[in-house]
């Protein structure tokens, strides 16, 4: 039953970040018109699930939510989720694509790797503030991803 508990905690984490972004749909200086939760598309054998999807007329952002961020999550977002999104959502090809990860915690041993990958991939990093009443968005490295 541990898997069930873990799944519930993951869902709760996604809902927390969804609520925060829904009340203030902005990453750095980019304001988004809307936020979607748990966006899924499947075509043939290929499937992509986007935890949070922010969009406006010209831009969109994919946010992968993890309760505890591990270094492999950054590589997975860049190497698997983003390419699948681009293939399965061709109607968004004319928009600027941004990406980021939202998390409650980054293990101490993973922090240097996470920082390097955030900079390399151009991701935003979303974390709760100290009392969990709002989110902090570190978008210093954020840049549009080639579609």
PDB file of N, CA and C in Angstrom, residues 69-110:
ATOM      1  N   UNK A  69      12.573  16.216  -5.574  1.00  0.00           N
ATOM      2  CA  UNK A  69      13.245  16.270  -6.870  1.00  0.00           C
ATOM      3  C   UNK A  69      14.530  15.457  -6.849  1.00  0.00           C
ATOM      4  N   UNK A  70      14.648  14.575  -7.811  1.00  0.00           N
ATOM      5  CA  UNK A  70      15.871  13.803  -7.994  1.00  0.00           C
ATOM      6  C   UNK A  70      16.513  14.257  -9.303  1.00  0.00           C
ATOM      7  N   UNK A  71      17.802  14.076  -9.401  1.00  0.00           N
ATOM      8  CA  UNK A  71      18.519  14.560 -10.579  1.00  0.00           C
ATOM      9  C   UNK A  71      17.978  13.963 -11.875  1.00  0.00           C
ATOM     10  N   UNK A  72      17.519  12.719 -11.829  1.00  0.00           N
ATOM     11  CA  UNK A  72      17.015  12.074 -13.048  1.00  0.00           C
ATOM     12  C   UNK A  72      15.763  12.761 -13.596  1.00  0.00           C
ATOM     13  N   UNK A  73      15.014  13.470 -12.750  1.00  0.00           N
ATOM     14  CA  UNK A  73      13.789  14.127 -13.206  1.00  0.00           C
ATOM     15  C   UNK A  73      14.081  15.242 -14.210  1.00  0.00           C
ATOM     16  N   UNK A  74      15.195  15.932 -14.044  1.00  0.00           N
ATOM     17  CA  UNK A  74      15.557  17.001 -14.984  1.00  0.00           C
ATOM     18  C   UNK A  74      15.880  16.437 -16.358  1.00  0.00           C
ATOM     19  N   UNK A  75      16.674  15.370 -16.369  1.00  0.00           N
ATOM     20  CA  UNK A  75      17.022  14.733 -17.639  1.00  0.00           C
ATOM     21  C   UNK A  75      15.785  14.139 -18.310  1.00  0.00           C
ATOM     22  N   UNK A  76      14.890  13.566 -17.522  1.00  0.00           N
ATOM     23  CA  UNK A  76      13.669  12.977 -18.061  1.00  0.00           C
ATOM     24  C   UNK A  76      12.788  14.046 -18.710  1.00  0.00           C
ATOM     25  N   UNK A  77      12.657  15.184 -18.061  1.00  0.00           N
ATOM     26  CA  UNK A  77      11.864  16.270 -18.632  1.00  0.00           C
ATOM     27  C   UNK A  77      12.465  16.727 -19.961  1.00  0.00           C
ATOM     28  N   UNK A  78      13.766  16.906 -19.990  1.00  0.00           N
ATOM     29  CA  UNK A  78      14.423  17.413 -21.195  1.00  0.00           C
ATOM     30  C   UNK A  78      14.487  16.377 -22.319  1.00  0.00           C
ATOM     31  N   UNK A  79      14.811  15.146 -21.974  1.00  0.00           N
ATOM     32  CA  UNK A  79      15.058  14.116 -22.996  1.00  0.00           C
ATOM     33  C   UNK A  79      13.836  13.300 -23.400  1.00  0.00           C
ATOM     34  N   UNK A  80      12.811  13.235 -22.551  1.00  0.00           N
ATOM     35  CA  UNK A  80      11.656  12.399 -22.866  1.00  0.00           C
ATOM     36  C   UNK A  80      10.359  13.199 -22.958  1.00  0.00           C
ATOM     37  N   UNK A  81      10.033  13.966 -21.920  1.00  0.00           N
ATOM     38  CA  UNK A  81       8.729  14.631 -21.868  1.00  0.00           C
ATOM     39  C   UNK A  81       8.620  15.749 -22.906  1.00  0.00           C
ATOM     40  N   UNK A  82       9.604  16.621 -22.977  1.00  0.00           N
ATOM     41  CA  UNK A  82       9.533  17.738 -23.929  1.00  0.00           C
ATOM     42  C   UNK A  82       9.482  17.250 -25.378  1.00  0.00           C
ATOM     43  N   UNK A  83      10.356  16.323 -25.816  1.00  0.00           N
ATOM     44  CA  UNK A  83      10.241  15.839 -27.201  1.00  0.00           C
ATOM     45  C   UNK A  83       8.887  15.191 -27.499  1.00  0.00           C
ATOM     46  N   UNK A  84       8.351  14.438 -26.558  1.00  0.00           N
ATOM     47  CA  UNK A  84       7.022  13.842 -26.775  1.00  0.00           C
ATOM     48  C   UNK A  84       5.954  14.917 -26.875  1.00  0.00           C
ATOM     49  N   UNK A  85       6.036  15.911 -26.012  1.00  0.00           N
ATOM     50  CA  UNK A  85       5.073  17.008 -26.077  1.00  0.00           C
ATOM     51  C   UNK A  85       5.118  17.659 -27.457  1.00  0.00           C
ATOM     52  N   UNK A  86       6.307  17.943 -27.949  1.00  0.00           N
ATOM     53  CA  UNK A  86       6.456  18.594 -29.254  1.00  0.00           C
ATOM     54  C   UNK A  86       5.845  17.737 -30.362  1.00  0.00           C
ATOM     55  N   UNK A  87       6.064  16.430 -30.309  1.00  0.00           N
ATOM     56  CA  UNK A  87       5.501  15.539 -31.336  1.00  0.00           C
ATOM     57  C   UNK A  87       3.984  15.399 -31.209  1.00  0.00           C
ATOM     58  N   UNK A  88       3.465  15.324 -29.990  1.00  0.00           N
ATOM     59  CA  UNK A  88       2.048  15.022 -29.793  1.00  0.00           C
ATOM     60  C   UNK A  88       1.149  16.258 -29.732  1.00  0.00           C
ATOM     61  N   UNK A  89       1.732  17.441 -29.628  1.00  0.00           N
ATOM     62  CA  UNK A  89       0.951  18.679 -29.605  1.00  0.00           C
ATOM     63  C   UNK A  89       1.440  19.630 -30.702  1.00  0.00           C
ATOM     64  N   UNK A  90       1.349  19.211 -31.972  1.00  0.00           N
ATOM     65  CA  UNK A  90       1.870  20.053 -33.063  1.00  0.00           C
ATOM     66  C   UNK A  90       1.118  21.376 -33.210  1.00  0.00           C
ATOM     67  N   UNK A  91      -0.085  21.466 -32.676  1.00  0.00           N
ATOM     68  CA  UNK A  91      -0.856  22.703 -32.783  1.00  0.00           C
ATOM     69  C   UNK A  91      -0.207  23.860 -32.013  1.00  0.00           C
ATOM     70  N   UNK A  92       0.759  23.554 -31.154  1.00  0.00           N
ATOM     71  CA  UNK A  92       1.447  24.596 -30.381  1.00  0.00           C
ATOM     72  C   UNK A  92       2.822  24.948 -30.947  1.00  0.00           C
ATOM     73  N   UNK A  93       3.126  24.491 -32.145  1.00  0.00           N
ATOM     74  CA  UNK A  93       4.478  24.652 -32.697  1.00  0.00           C
ATOM     75  C   UNK A  93       4.893  26.110 -32.896  1.00  0.00           C
ATOM     76  N   UNK A  94       3.945  27.019 -32.992  1.00  0.00           N
ATOM     77  CA  UNK A  94       4.286  28.424 -33.218  1.00  0.00           C
ATOM     78  C   UNK A  94       4.479  29.217 -31.929  1.00  0.00           C
ATOM     79  N   UNK A  95       4.300  28.571 -30.782  1.00  0.00           N
ATOM     80  CA  UNK A  95       4.452  29.260 -29.495  1.00  0.00           C
ATOM     81  C   UNK A  95       5.848  29.028 -28.921  1.00  0.00           C
ATOM     82  N   UNK A  96       6.299  29.955 -28.109  1.00  0.00           N
ATOM     83  CA  UNK A  96       7.544  29.764 -27.372  1.00  0.00           C
ATOM     84  C   UNK A  96       7.291  28.749 -26.265  1.00  0.00           C
ATOM     85  N   UNK A  97       8.190  27.802 -26.107  1.00  0.00           N
ATOM     86  CA  UNK A  97       8.046  26.753 -25.099  1.00  0.00           C
ATOM     87  C   UNK A  97       9.057  26.959 -23.974  1.00  0.00           C
ATOM     88  N   UNK A  98       8.538  26.989 -22.753  1.00  0.00           N
ATOM     89  CA  UNK A  98       9.367  27.057 -21.551  1.00  0.00           C
ATOM     90  C   UNK A  98       9.083  25.808 -20.731  1.00  0.00           C
ATOM     91  N   UNK A  99       9.976  25.491 -19.817  1.00  0.00           N
ATOM     92  CA  UNK A  99       9.772  24.310 -18.976  1.00  0.00           C
ATOM     93  C   UNK A  99      10.351  24.564 -17.595  1.00  0.00           C
ATOM     94  N   UNK A 100       9.849  23.784 -16.650  1.00  0.00           N
ATOM     95  CA  UNK A 100      10.356  23.912 -15.291  1.00  0.00           C
ATOM     96  C   UNK A 100       9.950  22.736 -14.444  1.00  0.00           C
ATOM     97  N   UNK A 101      10.497  22.716 -13.255  1.00  0.00           N
ATOM     98  CA  UNK A 101      10.170  21.684 -12.276  1.00  0.00           C
ATOM     99  C   UNK A 101       9.699  22.362 -11.005  1.00  0.00           C
ATOM    100  N   UNK A 102       8.683  21.775 -10.398  1.00  0.00           N
ATOM    101  CA  UNK A 102       8.154  22.263  -9.132  1.00  0.00           C
ATOM    102  C   UNK A 102       8.363  21.168  -8.096  1.00  0.00           C
ATOM    103  N   UNK A 103       8.876  21.537  -6.936  1.00  0.00           N
ATOM    104  CA  UNK A 103       9.184  20.531  -5.922  1.00  0.00           C
ATOM    105  C   UNK A 103       9.112  21.117  -4.525  1.00  0.00           C
ATOM    106  N   UNK A 104       8.835  20.249  -3.566  1.00  0.00           N
ATOM    107  CA  UNK A 104       8.904  20.639  -2.160  1.00  0.00           C
ATOM    108  C   UNK A 104      10.323  20.534  -1.632  1.00  0.00           C
ATOM    109  N   UNK A 105      11.101  19.590  -2.160  1.00  0.00           N
ATOM    110  CA  UNK A 105      12.419  19.341  -1.577  1.00  0.00           C
ATOM    111  C   UNK A 105      13.418  18.864  -2.622  1.00  0.00           C
ATOM    112  N   UNK A 106      14.654  19.291  -2.441  1.00  0.00           N
ATOM    113  CA  UNK A 106      15.775  18.795  -3.243  1.00  0.00           C
ATOM    114  C   UNK A 106      16.781  18.204  -2.259  1.00  0.00           C
ATOM    115  N   UNK A 107      17.051  16.909  -2.362  1.00  0.00           N
ATOM    116  CA  UNK A 107      18.035  16.314  -1.454  1.00  0.00           C
ATOM    117  C   UNK A 107      19.379  17.042  -1.554  1.00  0.00           C
ATOM    118  N   UNK A 108      20.030  17.194  -0.424  1.00  0.00           N
ATOM    119  CA  UNK A 108      21.295  17.941  -0.359  1.00  0.00           C
ATOM    120  C   UNK A 108      22.319  17.446  -1.380  1.00  0.00           C
ATOM    121  N   UNK A 109      22.434  16.129  -1.507  1.00  0.00           N
ATOM    122  CA  UNK A 109      23.436  15.568  -2.418  1.00  0.00           C
ATOM    123  C   UNK A 109      23.107  15.849  -3.885  1.00  0.00           C
ATOM    124  N   UNK A 110      21.845  16.133  -4.193  1.00  0.00           N
ATOM    125  CA  UNK A 110      21.435  16.378  -5.580  1.00  0.00           C
ATOM    126  C   UNK A 110      21.509  17.855  -5.971  1.00  0.00           C
TER     127      UNK A 110
END
